[in-house]
Amino acid sequence: MRVLTLAAIAAVLGCVASASAQPTTPEPRNLPWRSLLAWQPKQGSVTYGNDDLQLTVSASEAASPDQRVPVVTVRRTGMAPVTLRGEPGIGWRFGIGRIDSKVRAPAVLLESFTGGAHCCSVIDVAAPDAAAYRVVRLSHRGVDGKTSHMFDAALDEFPIDLSGDGIADFVLTDDAFLYRFSSYAGSMPPPLVLNIVGTRTVDVSKAPGLRPLFAMKMAEARAYCAAPAWAGNERNGACAGYVADAARIGQFDAAWKQMLAQYDPRSTWNKKPFPADLRDFLRSHGYIR
């Protein structure tokens, strides 16, 4: 009987050990508020959590690993799941934050870097309201005047409210200035500030609360516009940005006088004289009347 009892105990212990060896679902990783985390396909599927929000990032199916993109599934208690799918590219970042002070639920942002010469980022947002998430892809007026989802600039962090109206401001750049008055390297485009309103992207760059942002950019562009002439110095790209920034904060006339004293009249980048070309451009893009 003693032998049988020991055998029975050994069998029970074996079952317990076998059960404890079974794989368990890992706890979701912590998802920091307002941080943008990088993702690559080799990371596979990873789940993150923050309060009652759960976010799973996985790689899409593709013929080859370098064609995979992130698929971000967002789950929150009491709300239907929603999915963000990245664009093909060379890198991706994601994060959570608040885009409307009146809505407690966090928004989820996915930024895709497509690669290529000086380009581009595509920004998708799962924006919450009281009952559900809606997917919004940021858009703007492209260089050709048509609606574009491609941005030259990228976000450094999850956007915050800069204007004081309770809505997060996505600060990018007005890409219409790129290559327009100088090379890409010589261009200093003014900020382009976007809000998400419902399912639309709205340009709020003229908002009075954003004047400190444009004043800072104006000072930076003015320094380059007023730099001494030297071979390869493309002052006109900076002068264009300087005057555009000034127009946003009601200082166009003073900046225009400064520009006339500083711009490079020898530049052959544009067919028209620079001042006339710049004025027409600013008028057609809504910076001045």
mmCIF file of C-alpha atoms in Angstrom:
data_model
loop_
_atom_site.group_PDB
_atom_site.id
_atom_site.type_symbol
_atom_site.label_atom_id
_atom_site.label_comp_id
_atom_site.label_asym_id
_atom_site.label_seq_id
_atom_site.Cartn_x
_atom_site.Cartn_y
_atom_site.Cartn_z
ATOM 1 C CA MET A 1 0.000 0.000 0.000
ATOM 2 C CA ARG A 2 2.882 2.336 0.825
ATOM 3 C CA VAL A 3 4.320 1.877 -2.682
ATOM 4 C CA LEU A 4 0.961 2.594 -4.282
ATOM 5 C CA THR A 5 0.491 5.728 -2.167
ATOM 6 C CA LEU A 6 3.875 7.129 -3.164
ATOM 7 C CA ALA A 7 3.137 6.389 -6.805
ATOM 8 C CA ALA A 8 -0.199 8.177 -6.556
ATOM 9 C CA ILE A 9 1.435 11.218 -4.985
ATOM 10 C CA ALA A 10 4.069 11.264 -7.706
ATOM 11 C CA ALA A 11 1.371 11.165 -10.367
ATOM 12 C CA VAL A 12 -0.506 14.078 -8.802
ATOM 13 C CA LEU A 13 2.671 16.150 -8.532
ATOM 14 C CA GLY A 14 3.427 15.361 -12.160
ATOM 15 C CA CYS A 15 0.026 16.665 -13.243
ATOM 16 C CA VAL A 16 0.509 19.851 -11.226
ATOM 17 C CA ALA A 17 3.929 20.426 -12.761
ATOM 18 C CA SER A 18 2.544 19.809 -16.236
ATOM 19 C CA ALA A 19 -0.278 22.294 -15.663
ATOM 20 C CA SER A 20 2.075 24.951 -14.344
ATOM 21 C CA ALA A 21 4.266 24.571 -17.432
ATOM 22 C CA GLN A 22 1.444 25.544 -19.777
ATOM 23 C CA PRO A 23 2.078 28.862 -21.598
ATOM 24 C CA THR A 24 0.250 31.869 -20.186
ATOM 25 C CA THR A 25 -0.894 35.015 -21.940
ATOM 26 C CA PRO A 26 1.634 37.763 -21.184
ATOM 27 C CA GLU A 27 0.460 40.886 -19.440
ATOM 28 C CA PRO A 28 0.026 43.874 -21.777
ATOM 29 C CA ARG A 29 3.017 46.181 -21.880
ATOM 30 C CA ASN A 30 2.569 49.632 -20.421
ATOM 31 C CA LEU A 31 1.652 52.233 -23.033
ATOM 32 C CA PRO A 32 2.951 55.630 -21.863
ATOM 33 C CA TRP A 33 0.709 58.637 -22.304
ATOM 34 C CA ARG A 34 1.715 60.899 -25.256
ATOM 35 C CA SER A 35 4.844 58.908 -26.148
ATOM 36 C CA LEU A 36 5.293 57.755 -29.740
ATOM 37 C CA LEU A 37 6.710 54.226 -29.817
ATOM 38 C CA ALA A 38 8.550 52.836 -32.839
ATOM 39 C CA TRP A 39 7.478 49.567 -34.492
ATOM 40 C CA GLN A 40 9.038 47.245 -37.065
ATOM 41 C CA PRO A 41 7.585 44.015 -38.550
ATOM 42 C CA LYS A 42 10.232 41.869 -36.838
ATOM 43 C CA GLN A 43 8.629 42.718 -33.475
ATOM 44 C CA GLY A 44 5.611 40.603 -34.368
ATOM 45 C CA SER A 45 2.402 40.996 -32.375
ATOM 46 C CA VAL A 46 2.623 43.064 -29.182
ATOM 47 C CA THR A 47 -0.187 44.122 -26.844
ATOM 48 C CA TYR A 48 -0.127 47.311 -24.791
ATOM 49 C CA GLY A 49 -2.446 48.624 -22.113
ATOM 50 C CA ASN A 50 -3.297 51.883 -20.378
ATOM 51 C CA ASP A 51 -6.183 51.994 -17.911
ATOM 52 C CA ASP A 52 -9.187 50.460 -19.734
ATOM 53 C CA LEU A 53 -7.610 50.782 -23.201
ATOM 54 C CA GLN A 54 -5.900 47.843 -24.888
ATOM 55 C CA LEU A 55 -3.929 48.186 -28.088
ATOM 56 C CA THR A 56 -2.499 45.309 -30.144
ATOM 57 C CA VAL A 57 0.063 45.969 -32.874
ATOM 58 C CA SER A 58 0.673 43.136 -35.322
ATOM 59 C CA ALA A 59 2.179 42.701 -38.773
ATOM 60 C CA SER A 60 -0.094 42.395 -41.781
ATOM 61 C CA GLU A 61 0.059 39.415 -44.103
ATOM 62 C CA ALA A 62 2.367 40.037 -47.070
ATOM 63 C CA ALA A 63 4.320 38.163 -49.725
ATOM 64 C CA SER A 64 7.619 39.201 -48.131
ATOM 65 C CA PRO A 65 8.576 40.597 -44.703
ATOM 66 C CA ASP A 66 9.580 43.992 -46.112
ATOM 67 C CA GLN A 67 6.029 44.507 -47.414
ATOM 68 C CA ARG A 68 4.349 44.104 -44.042
ATOM 69 C CA VAL A 69 2.668 47.047 -42.334
ATOM 70 C CA PRO A 70 1.335 47.460 -38.800
ATOM 71 C CA VAL A 71 -2.266 46.640 -38.023
ATOM 72 C CA VAL A 72 -3.288 48.379 -34.802
ATOM 73 C CA THR A 73 -6.408 47.058 -33.080
ATOM 74 C CA VAL A 74 -7.903 49.357 -30.448
ATOM 75 C CA ARG A 75 -10.163 47.995 -27.707
ATOM 76 C CA ARG A 76 -11.763 49.932 -24.877
ATOM 77 C CA THR A 77 -14.447 48.939 -22.424
ATOM 78 C CA GLY A 78 -17.909 49.857 -23.708
ATOM 79 C CA MET A 79 -16.729 50.746 -27.229
ATOM 80 C CA ALA A 80 -16.578 48.664 -30.411
ATOM 81 C CA PRO A 81 -13.049 47.672 -31.507
ATOM 82 C CA VAL A 82 -11.493 49.694 -34.329
ATOM 83 C CA THR A 83 -8.455 49.041 -36.527
ATOM 84 C CA LEU A 84 -5.766 51.305 -37.976
ATOM 85 C CA ARG A 85 -3.658 50.009 -40.861
ATOM 86 C CA GLY A 86 -0.331 51.614 -41.681
ATOM 87 C CA GLU A 87 0.977 52.514 -45.113
ATOM 88 C CA PRO A 88 3.896 50.662 -46.747
ATOM 89 C CA GLY A 89 7.159 52.272 -45.745
ATOM 90 C CA ILE A 90 10.363 52.110 -43.741
ATOM 91 C CA GLY A 91 9.144 52.843 -40.216
ATOM 92 C CA TRP A 92 6.091 53.402 -38.045
ATOM 93 C CA ARG A 93 5.249 54.993 -34.712
ATOM 94 C CA PHE A 94 2.136 54.860 -32.540
ATOM 95 C CA GLY A 95 0.865 56.321 -29.300
ATOM 96 C CA ILE A 96 -2.100 57.529 -27.293
ATOM 97 C CA GLY A 97 -3.185 60.915 -25.985
ATOM 98 C CA ARG A 98 -6.154 63.233 -25.664
ATOM 99 C CA ILE A 99 -7.256 65.253 -28.700
ATOM 100 C CA ASP A 100 -10.395 66.742 -27.137
ATOM 101 C CA SER A 101 -10.463 67.893 -23.524
ATOM 102 C CA LYS A 102 -14.199 67.104 -23.338
ATOM 103 C CA VAL A 103 -13.686 63.417 -24.181
ATOM 104 C CA ARG A 104 -12.070 61.206 -21.540
ATOM 105 C CA ALA A 105 -11.173 58.335 -23.874
ATOM 106 C CA PRO A 106 -7.699 58.591 -25.408
ATOM 107 C CA ALA A 107 -7.153 58.827 -29.139
ATOM 108 C CA VAL A 108 -4.724 56.457 -30.865
ATOM 109 C CA LEU A 109 -2.249 57.752 -33.455
ATOM 110 C CA LEU A 110 -0.385 55.738 -36.093
ATOM 111 C CA GLU A 111 2.276 57.474 -38.196
ATOM 112 C CA SER A 112 3.745 55.767 -41.278
ATOM 113 C CA PHE A 113 7.018 56.857 -42.882
ATOM 114 C CA THR A 114 6.881 56.005 -46.569
ATOM 115 C CA GLY A 115 10.510 56.798 -47.384
ATOM 116 C CA GLY A 116 11.811 58.505 -50.503
ATOM 117 C CA ALA A 117 13.460 61.867 -51.135
ATOM 118 C CA HIS A 118 12.445 64.222 -48.303
ATOM 119 C CA CYS A 119 9.155 62.401 -47.881
ATOM 120 C CA CYS A 120 6.684 61.438 -46.429
ATOM 121 C CA SER A 121 4.539 60.736 -43.394
ATOM 122 C CA VAL A 122 0.937 59.542 -43.324
ATOM 123 C CA ILE A 123 -0.970 60.073 -40.065
ATOM 124 C CA ASP A 124 -4.001 58.005 -39.044
ATOM 125 C CA VAL A 125 -5.961 58.664 -35.860
ATOM 126 C CA ALA A 126 -8.589 56.638 -34.050
ATOM 127 C CA ALA A 127 -10.536 59.573 -32.609
ATOM 128 C CA PRO A 128 -13.084 58.851 -29.855
ATOM 129 C CA ASP A 129 -16.421 60.465 -29.134
ATOM 130 C CA ALA A 130 -18.780 59.518 -26.313
ATOM 131 C CA ALA A 131 -19.712 56.116 -27.766
ATOM 132 C CA ALA A 132 -17.298 54.995 -30.477
ATOM 133 C CA TYR A 133 -14.014 55.477 -32.296
ATOM 134 C CA ARG A 134 -13.828 56.916 -35.798
ATOM 135 C CA VAL A 135 -10.781 56.603 -38.049
ATOM 136 C CA VAL A 136 -9.453 59.848 -39.533
ATOM 137 C CA ARG A 137 -6.517 60.169 -41.941
ATOM 138 C CA LEU A 138 -5.064 63.671 -41.793
ATOM 139 C CA SER A 139 -5.176 65.604 -45.063
ATOM 140 C CA HIS A 140 -4.188 69.004 -46.411
ATOM 141 C CA ARG A 141 -3.931 70.972 -49.616
ATOM 142 C CA GLY A 142 -1.026 69.444 -51.511
ATOM 143 C CA VAL A 143 1.550 71.215 -53.648
ATOM 144 C CA ASP A 144 -0.621 70.614 -56.735
ATOM 145 C CA GLY A 145 -3.654 72.166 -55.024
ATOM 146 C CA LYS A 146 -5.394 68.816 -54.557
ATOM 147 C CA THR A 147 -6.148 67.075 -51.285
ATOM 148 C CA SER A 148 -3.168 65.055 -50.081
ATOM 149 C CA HIS A 149 -2.565 62.661 -47.184
ATOM 150 C CA MET A 150 1.222 62.958 -47.495
ATOM 151 C CA PHE A 151 3.179 65.331 -45.243
ATOM 152 C CA ASP A 152 6.837 66.258 -45.490
ATOM 153 C CA ALA A 153 7.049 66.843 -41.729
ATOM 154 C CA ALA A 154 6.700 64.226 -39.009
ATOM 155 C CA LEU A 155 5.344 64.555 -35.474
ATOM 156 C CA ASP A 156 7.938 64.624 -32.683
ATOM 157 C CA GLU A 157 5.362 63.644 -30.065
ATOM 158 C CA PHE A 158 1.648 63.205 -29.602
ATOM 159 C CA PRO A 159 0.027 66.592 -30.303
ATOM 160 C CA ILE A 160 -1.204 68.876 -27.535
ATOM 161 C CA ASP A 161 -3.508 71.873 -27.368
ATOM 162 C CA LEU A 162 -1.428 74.974 -28.177
ATOM 163 C CA SER A 163 -4.203 77.464 -28.865
ATOM 164 C CA GLY A 164 -6.136 77.002 -25.625
ATOM 165 C CA ASP A 165 -9.415 75.821 -27.133
ATOM 166 C CA GLY A 166 -9.228 72.281 -25.739
ATOM 167 C CA ILE A 167 -8.466 70.636 -29.088
ATOM 168 C CA ALA A 168 -5.067 69.067 -29.842
ATOM 169 C CA ASP A 169 -3.084 70.859 -32.568
ATOM 170 C CA PHE A 170 -1.201 68.770 -35.121
ATOM 171 C CA VAL A 171 1.786 70.946 -36.086
ATOM 172 C CA LEU A 172 3.245 70.103 -39.497
ATOM 173 C CA THR A 173 4.542 72.349 -42.325
ATOM 174 C CA ASP A 174 2.992 74.071 -45.339
ATOM 175 C CA ASP A 175 4.652 71.947 -47.996
ATOM 176 C CA ALA A 176 3.609 74.330 -50.793
ATOM 177 C CA PHE A 177 6.711 76.383 -49.885
ATOM 178 C CA LEU A 178 9.103 73.496 -50.545
ATOM 179 C CA TYR A 179 11.091 73.968 -53.759
ATOM 180 C CA ARG A 180 8.939 77.018 -54.559
ATOM 181 C CA PHE A 181 11.477 79.800 -53.932
ATOM 182 C CA SER A 182 14.642 77.758 -53.393
ATOM 183 C CA SER A 183 15.840 74.198 -53.129
ATOM 184 C CA TYR A 184 14.450 71.899 -50.447
ATOM 185 C CA ALA A 185 17.432 72.621 -48.193
ATOM 186 C CA GLY A 186 16.921 76.360 -48.545
ATOM 187 C CA SER A 187 13.172 76.301 -47.857
ATOM 188 C CA MET A 188 11.759 77.343 -44.471
ATOM 189 C CA PRO A 189 8.023 76.648 -44.733
ATOM 190 C CA PRO A 190 5.679 78.095 -42.120
ATOM 191 C CA PRO A 191 3.785 75.773 -39.776
ATOM 192 C CA LEU A 192 0.587 74.111 -40.899
ATOM 193 C CA VAL A 193 -1.657 73.452 -37.893
ATOM 194 C CA LEU A 194 -4.500 70.971 -38.172
ATOM 195 C CA ASN A 195 -7.366 69.915 -35.905
ATOM 196 C CA ILE A 196 -9.612 66.881 -36.136
ATOM 197 C CA VAL A 197 -13.272 67.913 -36.151
ATOM 198 C CA GLY A 198 -15.619 64.954 -36.464
ATOM 199 C CA THR A 199 -14.221 62.966 -39.383
ATOM 200 C CA ARG A 200 -12.597 65.993 -41.057
ATOM 201 C CA THR A 201 -9.191 67.624 -40.935
ATOM 202 C CA VAL A 202 -9.442 71.394 -40.448
ATOM 203 C CA ASP A 203 -6.647 73.932 -41.031
ATOM 204 C CA VAL A 204 -6.611 76.226 -37.964
ATOM 205 C CA SER A 205 -3.298 77.965 -38.675
ATOM 206 C CA LYS A 206 -4.960 81.397 -38.443
ATOM 207 C CA ALA A 207 -6.149 80.860 -34.857
ATOM 208 C CA PRO A 208 -5.041 83.754 -32.577
ATOM 209 C CA GLY A 209 -3.874 81.314 -29.920
ATOM 210 C CA LEU A 210 -1.193 80.014 -32.270
ATOM 211 C CA ARG A 211 0.599 83.345 -32.648
ATOM 212 C CA PRO A 212 3.474 82.404 -30.286
ATOM 213 C CA LEU A 213 4.262 79.430 -32.534
ATOM 214 C CA PHE A 214 4.378 81.596 -35.665
ATOM 215 C CA ALA A 215 6.372 84.311 -33.878
ATOM 216 C CA MET A 216 9.032 81.751 -32.965
ATOM 217 C CA LYS A 217 9.197 80.414 -36.536
ATOM 218 C CA MET A 218 9.277 83.967 -37.894
ATOM 219 C CA ALA A 219 12.353 84.785 -35.803
ATOM 220 C CA GLU A 220 14.121 81.642 -37.027
ATOM 221 C CA ALA A 221 13.378 82.397 -40.695
ATOM 222 C CA ARG A 222 14.323 86.046 -40.365
ATOM 223 C CA ALA A 223 17.814 85.103 -39.172
ATOM 224 C CA TYR A 224 18.418 83.145 -42.392
ATOM 225 C CA CYS A 225 16.714 85.729 -44.590
ATOM 226 C CA ALA A 226 19.043 88.421 -43.237
ATOM 227 C CA ALA A 227 22.192 86.277 -43.406
ATOM 228 C CA PRO A 228 25.116 87.719 -45.401
ATOM 229 C CA ALA A 229 25.213 86.753 -49.072
ATOM 230 C CA TRP A 230 27.587 83.940 -49.987
ATOM 231 C CA ALA A 231 27.777 81.332 -52.700
ATOM 232 C CA GLY A 232 25.052 78.757 -52.225
ATOM 233 C CA ASN A 233 23.114 80.817 -49.671
ATOM 234 C CA GLU A 234 19.465 80.578 -50.772
ATOM 235 C CA ARG A 235 18.041 83.431 -48.753
ATOM 236 C CA ASN A 236 14.793 83.659 -50.699
ATOM 237 C CA GLY A 237 13.470 80.373 -49.358
ATOM 238 C CA ALA A 238 13.893 81.706 -45.808
ATOM 239 C CA CYS A 239 12.571 85.165 -46.733
ATOM 240 C CA ALA A 240 9.365 83.592 -48.091
ATOM 241 C CA GLY A 241 8.803 81.685 -44.860
ATOM 242 C CA TYR A 242 9.620 84.767 -42.783
ATOM 243 C CA VAL A 243 7.001 86.919 -44.511
ATOM 244 C CA ALA A 244 4.381 84.127 -44.387
ATOM 245 C CA ASP A 245 4.940 83.624 -40.635
ATOM 246 C CA ALA A 246 4.647 87.375 -40.118
ATOM 247 C CA ALA A 247 1.356 87.473 -42.022
ATOM 248 C CA ARG A 248 -0.111 84.956 -39.572
ATOM 249 C CA ILE A 249 0.507 87.270 -36.606
ATOM 250 C CA GLY A 250 -0.404 90.609 -38.208
ATOM 251 C CA GLN A 251 3.141 91.791 -38.936
ATOM 252 C CA PHE A 252 3.142 91.422 -42.704
ATOM 253 C CA ASP A 253 3.877 95.055 -43.620
ATOM 254 C CA ALA A 254 6.932 95.348 -41.375
ATOM 255 C CA ALA A 255 8.255 91.956 -42.499
ATOM 256 C CA TRP A 256 7.717 92.849 -46.156
ATOM 257 C CA LYS A 257 9.921 95.929 -45.800
ATOM 258 C CA GLN A 258 12.607 93.833 -44.135
ATOM 259 C CA MET A 259 12.366 91.236 -46.888
ATOM 260 C CA LEU A 260 12.794 93.865 -49.638
ATOM 261 C CA ALA A 261 16.056 94.917 -48.013
ATOM 262 C CA GLN A 262 17.361 91.360 -47.570
ATOM 263 C CA TYR A 263 16.224 89.086 -50.413
ATOM 264 C CA ASP A 264 18.533 87.945 -53.205
ATOM 265 C CA PRO A 265 17.555 89.715 -56.456
ATOM 266 C CA ARG A 266 20.047 87.624 -58.428
ATOM 267 C CA SER A 267 18.240 84.341 -57.800
ATOM 268 C CA THR A 268 17.037 82.642 -60.980
ATOM 269 C CA TRP A 269 14.824 80.131 -59.171
ATOM 270 C CA ASN A 270 11.612 81.881 -60.283
ATOM 271 C CA LYS A 271 10.630 83.360 -63.623
ATOM 272 C CA LYS A 272 9.146 86.496 -62.033
ATOM 273 C CA PRO A 273 11.000 88.899 -59.743
ATOM 274 C CA PHE A 274 10.927 87.393 -56.253
ATOM 275 C CA PRO A 275 8.796 90.065 -54.514
ATOM 276 C CA ALA A 276 6.034 89.941 -57.152
ATOM 277 C CA ASP A 277 6.089 86.151 -57.243
ATOM 278 C CA LEU A 278 5.974 85.900 -53.451
ATOM 279 C CA ARG A 279 3.065 88.326 -53.137
ATOM 280 C CA ASP A 280 1.022 86.408 -55.717
ATOM 281 C CA PHE A 281 1.822 83.139 -53.986
ATOM 282 C CA LEU A 282 0.860 84.409 -50.513
ATOM 283 C CA ARG A 283 -2.406 85.761 -51.865
ATOM 284 C CA SER A 284 -3.347 82.556 -53.672
ATOM 285 C CA HIS A 285 -2.609 80.486 -50.547
ATOM 286 C CA GLY A 286 -4.615 82.664 -48.167
ATOM 287 C CA TYR A 287 -1.811 84.349 -46.228
ATOM 288 C CA ILE A 288 -2.772 87.824 -47.412
ATOM 289 C CA ARG A 289 -5.689 89.342 -49.315
#
